[in-house]
Amino acid sequence: MPPIDPQTALETALRETLELQHKCLGLYEQIEGLRGECLAYQLMAESLLETAAQGAAARSVATLQVLEAGHLATSGTLYRRGFARVRASFQSRLPRPVAMQGSGA
């Protein structure tokens, strides 16, 4: 298996996350257009949106953890702090139990 290029992997993870966020925003705009429509349908759509957003955040955290495990041991302090900030940002968007699992707590 070829070595993982941390820069490329991070860029890919962030690009995929932005694409998912864009899709979630489109879904949210559609949900907002349903005001006055069937409440059950709107609630179901909002639930799907929340699930998609949580999935995007969880995937990003997992990707960052893989990169950290493989590359941060040989990296400088500034690089480690940058990864920690990005991971914390994604974890802050997760529901509490998932965020705790992702951090190893």
PDB file of C-alpha atoms in Angstrom:
ATOM      1  CA  MET A   1       0.000   0.000   0.000  1.00  0.00           C
ATOM      2  CA  PRO A   2       1.508   3.368  -0.993  1.00  0.00           C
ATOM      3  CA  PRO A   3       2.202   5.874   1.792  1.00  0.00           C
ATOM      4  CA  ILE A   4      -0.499   8.425   2.532  1.00  0.00           C
ATOM      5  CA  ASP A   5       0.331  11.992   1.594  1.00  0.00           C
ATOM      6  CA  PRO A   6      -1.054  13.955   4.571  1.00  0.00           C
ATOM      7  CA  GLN A   7      -1.618  17.164   2.603  1.00  0.00           C
ATOM      8  CA  THR A   8      -3.591  15.401  -0.149  1.00  0.00           C
ATOM      9  CA  ALA A   9      -5.589  13.335   2.350  1.00  0.00           C
ATOM     10  CA  LEU A  10      -6.479  16.406   4.404  1.00  0.00           C
ATOM     11  CA  GLU A  11      -7.471  18.389   1.313  1.00  0.00           C
ATOM     12  CA  THR A  12      -9.645  15.481   0.127  1.00  0.00           C
ATOM     13  CA  ALA A  13     -11.328  15.136   3.525  1.00  0.00           C
ATOM     14  CA  LEU A  14     -12.039  18.856   3.755  1.00  0.00           C
ATOM     15  CA  ARG A  15     -13.297  19.016   0.146  1.00  0.00           C
ATOM     16  CA  GLU A  16     -15.655  16.073   0.768  1.00  0.00           C
ATOM     17  CA  THR A  17     -16.893  17.722   3.954  1.00  0.00           C
ATOM     18  CA  LEU A  18     -17.577  21.000   2.150  1.00  0.00           C
ATOM     19  CA  GLU A  19     -19.460  19.106  -0.574  1.00  0.00           C
ATOM     20  CA  LEU A  20     -21.590  17.370   2.073  1.00  0.00           C
ATOM     21  CA  GLN A  21     -22.225  20.678   3.816  1.00  0.00           C
ATOM     22  CA  HIS A  22     -23.294  22.188   0.472  1.00  0.00           C
ATOM     23  CA  LYS A  23     -25.722  19.302  -0.091  1.00  0.00           C
ATOM     24  CA  CYS A  24     -27.031  19.690   3.454  1.00  0.00           C
ATOM     25  CA  LEU A  25     -27.582  23.406   2.867  1.00  0.00           C
ATOM     26  CA  GLY A  26     -29.571  22.602  -0.281  1.00  0.00           C
ATOM     27  CA  LEU A  27     -31.700  20.146   1.688  1.00  0.00           C
ATOM     28  CA  TYR A  28     -32.212  22.727   4.412  1.00  0.00           C
ATOM     29  CA  GLU A  29     -33.392  25.289   1.865  1.00  0.00           C
ATOM     30  CA  GLN A  30     -35.869  22.733   0.520  1.00  0.00           C
ATOM     31  CA  ILE A  31     -37.082  22.052   4.054  1.00  0.00           C
ATOM     32  CA  GLU A  32     -37.597  25.764   4.658  1.00  0.00           C
ATOM     33  CA  GLY A  33     -39.729  25.829   1.494  1.00  0.00           C
ATOM     34  CA  LEU A  34     -42.033  23.254   3.069  1.00  0.00           C
ATOM     35  CA  ARG A  35     -43.374  25.589   5.726  1.00  0.00           C
ATOM     36  CA  GLY A  36     -47.099  25.144   5.743  1.00  0.00           C
ATOM     37  CA  GLU A  37     -46.765  21.731   4.098  1.00  0.00           C
ATOM     38  CA  CYS A  38     -47.182  18.463   5.950  1.00  0.00           C
ATOM     39  CA  LEU A  39     -45.459  18.783   9.344  1.00  0.00           C
ATOM     40  CA  ALA A  40     -44.535  15.081   9.446  1.00  0.00           C
ATOM     41  CA  TYR A  41     -42.717  15.386   6.105  1.00  0.00           C
ATOM     42  CA  GLN A  42     -40.854  18.469   7.286  1.00  0.00           C
ATOM     43  CA  LEU A  43     -39.774  16.747  10.517  1.00  0.00           C
ATOM     44  CA  MET A  44     -38.579  13.701   8.596  1.00  0.00           C
ATOM     45  CA  ALA A  45     -36.590  15.892   6.206  1.00  0.00           C
ATOM     46  CA  GLU A  46     -35.003  17.798   9.109  1.00  0.00           C
ATOM     47  CA  SER A  47     -34.023  14.487  10.707  1.00  0.00           C
ATOM     48  CA  LEU A  48     -32.347  13.369   7.472  1.00  0.00           C
ATOM     49  CA  LEU A  49     -30.482  16.679   7.274  1.00  0.00           C
ATOM     50  CA  GLU A  50     -29.234  16.320  10.849  1.00  0.00           C
ATOM     51  CA  THR A  51     -28.100  12.748  10.164  1.00  0.00           C
ATOM     52  CA  ALA A  52     -26.210  13.856   7.045  1.00  0.00           C
ATOM     53  CA  ALA A  53     -24.485  16.680   8.925  1.00  0.00           C
ATOM     54  CA  GLN A  54     -23.469  14.342  11.763  1.00  0.00           C
ATOM     55  CA  GLY A  55     -22.163  11.820   9.249  1.00  0.00           C
ATOM     56  CA  ALA A  56     -20.040  14.473   7.549  1.00  0.00           C
ATOM     57  CA  ALA A  57     -18.562  15.588  10.865  1.00  0.00           C
ATOM     58  CA  ALA A  58     -17.922  12.011  12.037  1.00  0.00           C
ATOM     59  CA  ARG A  59     -16.210  11.099   8.762  1.00  0.00           C
ATOM     60  CA  SER A  60     -14.001  14.172   8.961  1.00  0.00           C
ATOM     61  CA  VAL A  61     -12.988  13.373  12.545  1.00  0.00           C
ATOM     62  CA  ALA A  62     -12.148   9.783  11.567  1.00  0.00           C
ATOM     63  CA  THR A  63     -10.066  10.951   8.597  1.00  0.00           C
ATOM     64  CA  LEU A  64      -8.161  13.425  10.739  1.00  0.00           C
ATOM     65  CA  GLN A  65      -7.481  10.756  13.375  1.00  0.00           C
ATOM     66  CA  VAL A  66      -5.985   8.444  10.738  1.00  0.00           C
ATOM     67  CA  LEU A  67      -3.760  11.255   9.502  1.00  0.00           C
ATOM     68  CA  GLU A  68      -2.717  12.154  13.029  1.00  0.00           C
ATOM     69  CA  ALA A  69      -1.843   8.562  13.900  1.00  0.00           C
ATOM     70  CA  GLY A  70       0.301   8.152  10.807  1.00  0.00           C
ATOM     71  CA  HIS A  71       2.069  11.490  10.520  1.00  0.00           C
ATOM     72  CA  LEU A  72       1.922  13.705  13.588  1.00  0.00           C
ATOM     73  CA  ALA A  73       4.563  11.806  15.552  1.00  0.00           C
ATOM     74  CA  THR A  74       7.213  13.169  13.189  1.00  0.00           C
ATOM     75  CA  SER A  75       5.669  16.616  12.723  1.00  0.00           C
ATOM     76  CA  GLY A  76       6.315  19.887  14.462  1.00  0.00           C
ATOM     77  CA  THR A  77       4.285  21.422  17.265  1.00  0.00           C
ATOM     78  CA  LEU A  78       2.545  23.959  15.019  1.00  0.00           C
ATOM     79  CA  TYR A  79       1.344  21.196  12.677  1.00  0.00           C
ATOM     80  CA  ARG A  80       0.016  19.148  15.638  1.00  0.00           C
ATOM     81  CA  ARG A  81      -1.817  22.165  17.046  1.00  0.00           C
ATOM     82  CA  GLY A  82      -3.394  22.850  13.650  1.00  0.00           C
ATOM     83  CA  PHE A  83      -4.705  19.302  13.419  1.00  0.00           C
ATOM     84  CA  ALA A  84      -6.017  19.482  16.980  1.00  0.00           C
ATOM     85  CA  ARG A  85      -7.943  22.690  16.197  1.00  0.00           C
ATOM     86  CA  VAL A  86      -9.505  21.258  13.038  1.00  0.00           C
ATOM     87  CA  ARG A  87     -10.473  18.014  14.807  1.00  0.00           C
ATOM     88  CA  ALA A  88     -11.966  19.938  17.747  1.00  0.00           C
ATOM     89  CA  SER A  89     -13.995  22.050  15.325  1.00  0.00           C
ATOM     90  CA  PHE A  90     -15.513  18.965  13.702  1.00  0.00           C
ATOM     91  CA  GLN A  91     -16.047  17.198  17.039  1.00  0.00           C
ATOM     92  CA  SER A  92     -17.904  20.211  18.414  1.00  0.00           C
ATOM     93  CA  ARG A  93     -20.578  19.576  15.770  1.00  0.00           C
ATOM     94  CA  LEU A  94     -21.135  15.962  16.837  1.00  0.00           C
ATOM     95  CA  PRO A  95     -23.679  14.791  19.395  1.00  0.00           C
ATOM     96  CA  ARG A  96     -22.015  14.154  22.769  1.00  0.00           C
ATOM     97  CA  PRO A  97     -21.759  10.298  22.709  1.00  0.00           C
ATOM     98  CA  VAL A  98     -20.273  10.255  19.179  1.00  0.00           C
ATOM     99  CA  ALA A  99     -17.823  13.041  20.015  1.00  0.00           C
ATOM    100  CA  MET A 100     -16.643  11.116  23.096  1.00  0.00           C
ATOM    101  CA  GLN A 101     -16.131   7.917  21.073  1.00  0.00           C
ATOM    102  CA  GLY A 102     -14.143   9.820  18.452  1.00  0.00           C
ATOM    103  CA  SER A 103     -11.787  11.282  21.047  1.00  0.00           C
ATOM    104  CA  GLY A 104     -11.134   7.940  22.732  1.00  0.00           C
ATOM    105  CA  ALA A 105     -12.821   9.052  25.980  1.00  0.00           C
TER     106      ALA A 105
END
